[in-house]
Amino acid sequence: AAIRYRDLELPFKVYNVPEVKAAALKWTDEYVSSYFNGDNDDDAPQSKGACQQSVDNFFAFHRPQLWSVDLLGPPPSVDIPWTYDKWSQHAVYADEVSLPVSETHYYWQSGVDR
């Protein structure tokens, strides 16, 4: 069923997958954070990421350097100087309180250099 949802590009959740359960035990906020702040204890390079702030739960990918405020208005999100630690703490809080869709939302974006 998951492959059908994936092929249709629909969101889905999987349950009781041993590999996913093992990853969840390993990939704690502290573990992931160690790679963003350079405290990891292996030879992997430090990860890079940035936090974006949006006025609500709508998040649109855009290129800030190509965004015309005169033509399009304020950008849908802005970069803010949060660490992964701060973002993950807020993410836990947002889940705990079921942060309303109309409240300010924060997103963590990470990737590789092109």
mmCIF file of N, CA and C in Angstrom:
data_model
loop_
_atom_site.group_PDB
_atom_site.id
_atom_site.type_symbol
_atom_site.label_atom_id
_atom_site.label_comp_id
_atom_site.label_asym_id
_atom_site.label_seq_id
_atom_site.Cartn_x
_atom_site.Cartn_y
_atom_site.Cartn_z
ATOM 1 N N ALA A 1 0.827 -1.196 0.000
ATOM 2 C CA ALA A 1 0.000 0.000 0.000
ATOM 3 C C ALA A 1 0.874 1.264 0.000
ATOM 4 N N ALA A 2 1.980 1.237 0.742
ATOM 5 C CA ALA A 2 2.834 2.425 0.829
ATOM 6 C C ALA A 2 3.384 2.802 -0.547
ATOM 7 N N ILE A 3 3.725 1.835 -1.353
ATOM 8 C CA ILE A 3 4.270 2.127 -2.681
ATOM 9 C C ILE A 3 3.212 2.795 -3.550
ATOM 10 N N ARG A 4 1.959 2.354 -3.423
ATOM 11 C CA ARG A 4 0.884 2.985 -4.196
ATOM 12 C C ARG A 4 0.710 4.448 -3.782
ATOM 13 N N TYR A 5 0.715 4.714 -2.464
ATOM 14 C CA TYR A 5 0.612 6.093 -1.987
ATOM 15 C C TYR A 5 1.802 6.922 -2.463
ATOM 16 N N ARG A 6 3.007 6.338 -2.371
ATOM 17 C CA ARG A 6 4.201 7.048 -2.831
ATOM 18 C C ARG A 6 4.093 7.394 -4.305
ATOM 19 N N ASP A 7 3.694 6.424 -5.124
ATOM 20 C CA ASP A 7 3.585 6.654 -6.560
ATOM 21 C C ASP A 7 2.533 7.712 -6.889
ATOM 22 N N LEU A 8 1.505 7.811 -6.056
ATOM 23 C CA LEU A 8 0.469 8.831 -6.251
ATOM 24 C C LEU A 8 0.866 10.167 -5.618
ATOM 25 N N GLU A 9 2.057 10.182 -4.973
ATOM 26 C CA GLU A 9 2.582 11.370 -4.293
ATOM 27 C C GLU A 9 1.631 11.869 -3.209
ATOM 28 N N LEU A 10 1.058 10.909 -2.482
ATOM 29 C CA LEU A 10 0.171 11.227 -1.361
ATOM 30 C C LEU A 10 0.907 10.975 -0.047
ATOM 31 N N PRO A 11 0.655 11.783 0.976
ATOM 32 C CA PRO A 11 1.304 11.541 2.271
ATOM 33 C C PRO A 11 0.760 10.264 2.915
ATOM 34 N N PHE A 12 1.621 9.605 3.664
ATOM 35 C CA PHE A 12 1.191 8.392 4.358
ATOM 36 C C PHE A 12 2.126 8.144 5.534
ATOM 37 N N LYS A 13 1.684 7.296 6.446
ATOM 38 C CA LYS A 13 2.498 6.871 7.579
ATOM 39 C C LYS A 13 2.633 5.361 7.529
ATOM 40 N N VAL A 14 3.787 4.890 7.969
ATOM 41 C CA VAL A 14 3.990 3.449 8.074
ATOM 42 C C VAL A 14 4.140 3.087 9.547
ATOM 43 N N TYR A 15 3.727 1.883 9.890
ATOM 44 C CA TYR A 15 3.772 1.423 11.277
ATOM 45 C C TYR A 15 4.435 0.054 11.339
ATOM 46 N N ASN A 16 5.069 -0.218 12.473
ATOM 47 C CA ASN A 16 5.633 -1.542 12.769
ATOM 48 C C ASN A 16 6.656 -2.019 11.735
ATOM 49 N N VAL A 17 7.500 -1.100 11.280
ATOM 50 C CA VAL A 17 8.592 -1.452 10.367
ATOM 51 C C VAL A 17 9.861 -1.500 11.215
ATOM 52 N N PRO A 18 10.486 -2.663 11.373
ATOM 53 C CA PRO A 18 11.637 -2.792 12.277
ATOM 54 C C PRO A 18 12.752 -1.786 12.002
ATOM 55 N N GLU A 19 13.083 -1.549 10.732
ATOM 56 C CA GLU A 19 14.146 -0.611 10.408
ATOM 57 C C GLU A 19 13.783 0.818 10.826
ATOM 58 N N VAL A 20 12.517 1.170 10.689
ATOM 59 C CA VAL A 20 12.074 2.503 11.097
ATOM 60 C C VAL A 20 12.116 2.623 12.617
ATOM 61 N N LYS A 21 11.711 1.570 13.307
ATOM 62 C CA LYS A 21 11.771 1.587 14.774
ATOM 63 C C LYS A 21 13.218 1.722 15.258
ATOM 64 N N ALA A 22 14.143 1.006 14.614
ATOM 65 C CA ALA A 22 15.551 1.086 15.009
ATOM 66 C C ALA A 22 16.103 2.491 14.755
ATOM 67 N N ALA A 23 15.735 3.086 13.637
ATOM 68 C CA ALA A 23 16.189 4.449 13.330
ATOM 69 C C ALA A 23 15.639 5.436 14.350
ATOM 70 N N ALA A 24 14.390 5.254 14.746
ATOM 71 C CA ALA A 24 13.774 6.164 15.724
ATOM 72 C C ALA A 24 14.495 6.107 17.065
ATOM 73 N N LEU A 25 14.978 4.934 17.439
ATOM 74 C CA LEU A 25 15.733 4.811 18.693
ATOM 75 C C LEU A 25 17.088 5.511 18.598
ATOM 76 N N LYS A 26 17.715 5.453 17.434
ATOM 77 C CA LYS A 26 19.038 6.044 17.254
ATOM 78 C C LYS A 26 18.962 7.547 17.005
ATOM 79 N N TRP A 27 18.037 7.981 16.173
ATOM 80 C CA TRP A 27 17.981 9.367 15.700
ATOM 81 C C TRP A 27 17.185 10.248 16.662
ATOM 82 N N THR A 28 17.686 10.390 17.863
ATOM 83 C CA THR A 28 17.076 11.290 18.839
ATOM 84 C C THR A 28 17.419 12.732 18.472
ATOM 85 N N ASP A 29 16.743 13.681 19.091
ATOM 86 C CA ASP A 29 17.086 15.091 18.850
ATOM 87 C C ASP A 29 18.543 15.351 19.207
ATOM 88 N N GLU A 30 19.023 14.735 20.279
ATOM 89 C CA GLU A 30 20.405 14.942 20.695
ATOM 90 C C GLU A 30 21.387 14.394 19.657
ATOM 91 N N TYR A 31 21.076 13.214 19.124
ATOM 92 C CA TYR A 31 21.933 12.597 18.111
ATOM 93 C C TYR A 31 22.003 13.465 16.857
ATOM 94 N N VAL A 32 20.848 13.880 16.353
ATOM 95 C CA VAL A 32 20.817 14.705 15.149
ATOM 96 C C VAL A 32 21.495 16.044 15.407
ATOM 97 N N SER A 33 21.225 16.625 16.559
ATOM 98 C CA SER A 33 21.818 17.910 16.916
ATOM 99 C C SER A 33 23.345 17.838 16.915
ATOM 100 N N SER A 34 23.894 16.715 17.343
ATOM 101 C CA SER A 34 25.355 16.596 17.411
ATOM 102 C C SER A 34 25.995 16.777 16.037
ATOM 103 N N TYR A 35 25.282 16.445 14.982
ATOM 104 C CA TYR A 35 25.822 16.612 13.635
ATOM 105 C C TYR A 35 25.698 18.049 13.137
ATOM 106 N N PHE A 36 24.761 18.811 13.695
ATOM 107 C CA PHE A 36 24.632 20.211 13.300
ATOM 108 C C PHE A 36 25.537 21.129 14.110
ATOM 109 N N ASN A 37 25.918 20.700 15.315
ATOM 110 C CA ASN A 37 26.785 21.578 16.123
ATOM 111 C C ASN A 37 28.223 21.083 16.191
ATOM 112 N N GLY A 38 28.549 20.032 15.433
ATOM 113 C CA GLY A 38 29.932 19.561 15.347
ATOM 114 C C GLY A 38 30.390 18.685 16.494
ATOM 115 N N ASP A 39 29.465 18.180 17.315
ATOM 116 C CA ASP A 39 29.830 17.341 18.461
ATOM 117 C C ASP A 39 29.748 15.850 18.175
ATOM 118 N N ASN A 40 29.498 15.467 16.928
ATOM 119 C CA ASN A 40 29.399 14.054 16.614
ATOM 120 C C ASN A 40 30.742 13.375 16.873
ATOM 121 N N ASP A 41 30.666 12.099 17.266
ATOM 122 C CA ASP A 41 31.906 11.400 17.626
ATOM 123 C C ASP A 41 32.355 10.414 16.544
ATOM 124 N N ASP A 42 32.054 10.737 15.302
ATOM 125 C CA ASP A 42 32.611 9.959 14.193
ATOM 126 C C ASP A 42 33.254 10.930 13.208
ATOM 127 N N ASP A 43 33.675 10.441 12.078
ATOM 128 C CA ASP A 43 34.385 11.290 11.119
ATOM 129 C C ASP A 43 33.466 11.972 10.112
ATOM 130 N N ALA A 44 32.172 11.887 10.305
ATOM 131 C CA ALA A 44 31.232 12.520 9.361
ATOM 132 C C ALA A 44 31.381 14.035 9.426
ATOM 133 N N PRO A 45 31.252 14.701 8.301
ATOM 134 C CA PRO A 45 31.357 16.165 8.307
ATOM 135 C C PRO A 45 30.178 16.791 9.042
ATOM 136 N N GLN A 46 30.387 17.995 9.518
ATOM 137 C CA GLN A 46 29.318 18.716 10.192
ATOM 138 C C GLN A 46 28.189 19.003 9.200
ATOM 139 N N SER A 47 26.967 18.781 9.640
ATOM 140 C CA SER A 47 25.806 19.052 8.789
ATOM 141 C C SER A 47 25.503 20.536 8.787
ATOM 142 N N LYS A 48 24.843 20.983 7.725
ATOM 143 C CA LYS A 48 24.462 22.382 7.614
ATOM 144 C C LYS A 48 22.943 22.460 7.545
ATOM 145 N N GLY A 49 22.387 23.458 8.181
ATOM 146 C CA GLY A 49 20.949 23.637 8.144
ATOM 147 C C GLY A 49 20.607 25.058 8.536
ATOM 148 N N ALA A 50 19.347 25.414 8.348
ATOM 149 C CA ALA A 50 18.886 26.751 8.693
ATOM 150 C C ALA A 50 17.433 26.673 9.124
ATOM 151 N N CYS A 51 17.061 27.598 9.977
ATOM 152 C CA CYS A 51 15.688 27.676 10.446
ATOM 153 C C CYS A 51 14.972 28.794 9.705
ATOM 154 N N GLN A 52 13.762 28.485 9.252
ATOM 155 C CA GLN A 52 12.926 29.501 8.625
ATOM 156 C C GLN A 52 11.686 29.738 9.471
ATOM 157 N N GLN A 53 11.220 30.972 9.450
ATOM 158 C CA GLN A 53 10.033 31.373 10.187
ATOM 159 C C GLN A 53 8.957 31.770 9.179
ATOM 160 N N SER A 54 7.740 31.290 9.429
ATOM 161 C CA SER A 54 6.599 31.626 8.589
ATOM 162 C C SER A 54 5.497 32.184 9.481
ATOM 163 N N VAL A 55 4.686 33.083 8.968
ATOM 164 C CA VAL A 55 3.650 33.711 9.802
ATOM 165 C C VAL A 55 2.572 32.724 10.223
ATOM 166 N N ASP A 56 2.444 31.607 9.527
ATOM 167 C CA ASP A 56 1.466 30.578 9.883
ATOM 168 C C ASP A 56 2.011 29.225 9.424
ATOM 169 N N ASN A 57 1.141 28.233 9.273
ATOM 170 C CA ASN A 57 1.648 26.908 8.915
ATOM 171 C C ASN A 57 1.868 26.713 7.419
ATOM 172 N N PHE A 58 1.668 27.759 6.621
ATOM 173 C CA PHE A 58 1.928 27.658 5.188
ATOM 174 C C PHE A 58 3.419 27.860 4.949
ATOM 175 N N PHE A 59 4.039 26.872 4.321
ATOM 176 C CA PHE A 59 5.456 26.978 4.007
ATOM 177 C C PHE A 59 5.629 26.784 2.509
ATOM 178 N N ALA A 60 6.233 27.746 1.867
ATOM 179 C CA ALA A 60 6.489 27.653 0.435
ATOM 180 C C ALA A 60 7.976 27.784 0.185
ATOM 181 N N PHE A 61 8.521 26.874 -0.584
ATOM 182 C CA PHE A 61 9.917 26.998 -0.984
ATOM 183 C C PHE A 61 10.027 28.162 -1.962
ATOM 184 N N HIS A 62 11.014 28.981 -1.769
ATOM 185 C CA HIS A 62 11.256 30.092 -2.676
ATOM 186 C C HIS A 62 12.730 30.445 -2.620
ATOM 187 N N ARG A 63 13.187 31.197 -3.582
ATOM 188 C CA ARG A 63 14.568 31.664 -3.602
ATOM 189 C C ARG A 63 14.570 33.127 -3.184
ATOM 190 N N PRO A 64 15.055 33.405 -1.973
ATOM 191 C CA PRO A 64 15.018 34.792 -1.488
ATOM 192 C C PRO A 64 15.654 35.788 -2.443
ATOM 193 N N GLN A 65 16.745 35.397 -3.102
ATOM 194 C CA GLN A 65 17.431 36.325 -3.995
ATOM 195 C C GLN A 65 16.601 36.652 -5.237
ATOM 196 N N LEU A 66 15.594 35.831 -5.544
ATOM 197 C CA LEU A 66 14.752 36.076 -6.714
ATOM 198 C C LEU A 66 13.371 36.621 -6.341
ATOM 199 N N TRP A 67 13.109 36.757 -5.040
ATOM 200 C CA TRP A 67 11.792 37.195 -4.574
ATOM 201 C C TRP A 67 11.677 38.715 -4.685
ATOM 202 N N SER A 68 10.694 39.180 -5.406
ATOM 203 C CA SER A 68 10.453 40.610 -5.572
ATOM 204 C C SER A 68 9.369 41.045 -4.582
ATOM 205 N N VAL A 69 9.775 41.746 -3.528
ATOM 206 C CA VAL A 69 8.813 42.224 -2.536
ATOM 207 C C VAL A 69 7.837 43.196 -3.184
ATOM 208 N N ASP A 70 8.312 44.050 -4.093
ATOM 209 C CA ASP A 70 7.431 45.004 -4.769
ATOM 210 C C ASP A 70 6.338 44.290 -5.568
ATOM 211 N N LEU A 71 6.701 43.190 -6.194
ATOM 212 C CA LEU A 71 5.754 42.473 -7.038
ATOM 213 C C LEU A 71 4.924 41.454 -6.258
ATOM 214 N N LEU A 72 5.571 40.745 -5.320
ATOM 215 C CA LEU A 72 4.933 39.607 -4.660
ATOM 216 C C LEU A 72 4.563 39.830 -3.199
ATOM 217 N N GLY A 73 4.989 40.936 -2.627
ATOM 218 C CA GLY A 73 4.742 41.176 -1.209
ATOM 219 C C GLY A 73 5.799 40.512 -0.356
ATOM 220 N N PRO A 74 5.567 40.438 0.952
ATOM 221 C CA PRO A 74 6.568 39.827 1.836
ATOM 222 C C PRO A 74 6.818 38.365 1.454
ATOM 223 N N PRO A 75 8.037 37.889 1.632
ATOM 224 C CA PRO A 75 8.314 36.485 1.313
ATOM 225 C C PRO A 75 7.549 35.563 2.267
ATOM 226 N N PRO A 76 7.268 34.330 1.838
ATOM 227 C CA PRO A 76 6.490 33.410 2.672
ATOM 228 C C PRO A 76 7.229 32.947 3.929
ATOM 229 N N SER A 77 8.544 33.065 3.927
ATOM 230 C CA SER A 77 9.321 32.700 5.116
ATOM 231 C C SER A 77 10.620 33.495 5.110
ATOM 232 N N VAL A 78 11.219 33.597 6.287
ATOM 233 C CA VAL A 78 12.510 34.273 6.411
ATOM 234 C C VAL A 78 13.441 33.408 7.246
ATOM 235 N N ASP A 79 14.725 33.481 6.946
ATOM 236 C CA ASP A 79 15.727 32.769 7.747
ATOM 237 C C ASP A 79 15.884 33.460 9.090
ATOM 238 N N ILE A 80 16.023 32.666 10.137
ATOM 239 C CA ILE A 80 16.297 33.209 11.472
ATOM 240 C C ILE A 80 17.478 32.452 12.061
ATOM 241 N N PRO A 81 18.198 33.045 13.010
ATOM 242 C CA PRO A 81 19.444 32.442 13.498
ATOM 243 C C PRO A 81 19.252 31.409 14.612
ATOM 244 N N TRP A 82 18.311 30.498 14.462
ATOM 245 C CA TRP A 82 18.117 29.451 15.462
ATOM 246 C C TRP A 82 19.052 28.283 15.185
ATOM 247 N N THR A 83 19.509 27.643 16.242
ATOM 248 C CA THR A 83 20.269 26.401 16.119
ATOM 249 C C THR A 83 19.275 25.248 15.967
ATOM 250 N N TYR A 84 19.796 24.095 15.580
ATOM 251 C CA TYR A 84 18.938 22.912 15.515
ATOM 252 C C TYR A 84 18.364 22.615 16.894
ATOM 253 N N ASP A 85 19.175 22.776 17.946
ATOM 254 C CA ASP A 85 18.702 22.527 19.314
ATOM 255 C C ASP A 85 17.468 23.365 19.627
ATOM 256 N N LYS A 86 17.553 24.652 19.354
ATOM 257 C CA LYS A 86 16.429 25.541 19.662
ATOM 258 C C LYS A 86 15.211 25.165 18.825
ATOM 259 N N TRP A 87 15.429 24.899 17.536
ATOM 260 C CA TRP A 87 14.311 24.524 16.679
ATOM 261 C C TRP A 87 13.656 23.234 17.174
ATOM 262 N N SER A 88 14.447 22.217 17.518
ATOM 263 C CA SER A 88 13.863 20.936 17.931
ATOM 264 C C SER A 88 13.101 21.079 19.244
ATOM 265 N N GLN A 89 13.580 21.924 20.152
ATOM 266 C CA GLN A 89 12.837 22.175 21.392
ATOM 267 C C GLN A 89 11.490 22.821 21.087
ATOM 268 N N HIS A 90 11.495 23.779 20.166
ATOM 269 C CA HIS A 90 10.228 24.409 19.797
ATOM 270 C C HIS A 90 9.306 23.407 19.093
ATOM 271 N N ALA A 91 9.855 22.529 18.259
ATOM 272 C CA ALA A 91 9.044 21.532 17.552
ATOM 273 C C ALA A 91 8.334 20.612 18.538
ATOM 274 N N VAL A 92 9.039 20.217 19.596
ATOM 275 C CA VAL A 92 8.419 19.374 20.630
ATOM 276 C C VAL A 92 7.281 20.146 21.296
ATOM 277 N N TYR A 93 7.539 21.401 21.654
ATOM 278 C CA TYR A 93 6.510 22.245 22.256
ATOM 279 C C TYR A 93 5.302 22.376 21.322
ATOM 280 N N ALA A 94 5.558 22.658 20.040
ATOM 281 C CA ALA A 94 4.470 22.837 19.072
ATOM 282 C C ALA A 94 3.604 21.593 18.983
ATOM 283 N N ASP A 95 4.231 20.413 19.031
ATOM 284 C CA ASP A 95 3.470 19.162 19.020
ATOM 285 C C ASP A 95 2.668 18.998 20.302
ATOM 286 N N GLU A 96 3.300 19.313 21.425
ATOM 287 C CA GLU A 96 2.627 19.131 22.722
ATOM 288 C C GLU A 96 1.376 19.991 22.851
ATOM 289 N N VAL A 97 1.424 21.208 22.334
ATOM 290 C CA VAL A 97 0.284 22.128 22.482
ATOM 291 C C VAL A 97 -0.602 22.151 21.236
ATOM 292 N N SER A 98 -0.306 21.310 20.259
ATOM 293 C CA SER A 98 -1.048 21.343 18.986
ATOM 294 C C SER A 98 -1.136 22.774 18.476
ATOM 295 N N LEU A 99 0.030 23.343 18.213
ATOM 296 C CA LEU A 99 0.135 24.736 17.798
ATOM 297 C C LEU A 99 -0.874 25.044 16.690
ATOM 298 N N PRO A 100 -1.714 26.053 16.899
ATOM 299 C CA PRO A 100 -2.720 26.390 15.877
ATOM 300 C C PRO A 100 -2.077 26.772 14.544
ATOM 301 N N VAL A 101 -2.779 26.477 13.465
ATOM 302 C CA VAL A 101 -2.248 26.738 12.125
ATOM 303 C C VAL A 101 -2.006 28.223 11.889
ATOM 304 N N SER A 102 -2.693 29.077 12.617
ATOM 305 C CA SER A 102 -2.555 30.523 12.411
ATOM 306 C C SER A 102 -1.393 31.132 13.192
ATOM 307 N N GLU A 103 -0.735 30.349 14.027
ATOM 308 C CA GLU A 103 0.411 30.839 14.804
ATOM 309 C C GLU A 103 1.691 30.797 13.965
ATOM 310 N N THR A 104 2.696 31.538 14.397
ATOM 311 C CA THR A 104 4.001 31.516 13.744
ATOM 312 C C THR A 104 4.563 30.096 13.787
ATOM 313 N N HIS A 105 5.056 29.625 12.662
ATOM 314 C CA HIS A 105 5.657 28.294 12.562
ATOM 315 C C HIS A 105 7.125 28.419 12.179
ATOM 316 N N TYR A 106 7.903 27.429 12.589
ATOM 317 C CA TYR A 106 9.339 27.390 12.313
ATOM 318 C C TYR A 106 9.662 26.068 11.640
ATOM 319 N N TYR A 107 10.508 26.121 10.632
ATOM 320 C CA TYR A 107 10.862 24.945 9.848
ATOM 321 C C TYR A 107 12.379 24.818 9.815
ATOM 322 N N TRP A 108 12.868 23.589 9.865
ATOM 323 C CA TRP A 108 14.300 23.332 9.749
ATOM 324 C C TRP A 108 14.563 22.781 8.365
ATOM 325 N N GLN A 109 15.490 23.383 7.656
ATOM 326 C CA GLN A 109 15.822 22.934 6.311
ATOM 327 C C GLN A 109 17.301 22.590 6.262
ATOM 328 N N SER A 110 17.566 21.414 5.730
ATOM 329 C CA SER A 110 18.939 20.966 5.600
ATOM 330 C C SER A 110 19.091 20.281 4.249
ATOM 331 N N GLY A 111 20.274 20.339 3.712
ATOM 332 C CA GLY A 111 20.517 19.678 2.444
ATOM 333 C C GLY A 111 21.997 19.603 2.167
ATOM 334 N N VAL A 112 22.316 19.288 0.962
ATOM 335 C CA VAL A 112 23.710 19.179 0.554
ATOM 336 C C VAL A 112 24.024 20.291 -0.439
ATOM 337 N N ASP A 113 25.278 20.641 -0.520
ATOM 338 C CA ASP A 113 25.690 21.651 -1.491
ATOM 339 C C ASP A 113 25.457 21.137 -2.896
ATOM 340 N N ARG A 114 25.103 22.055 -3.769
ATOM 341 C CA ARG A 114 24.882 21.670 -5.172
ATOM 342 C C ARG A 114 26.182 21.537 -5.898
#
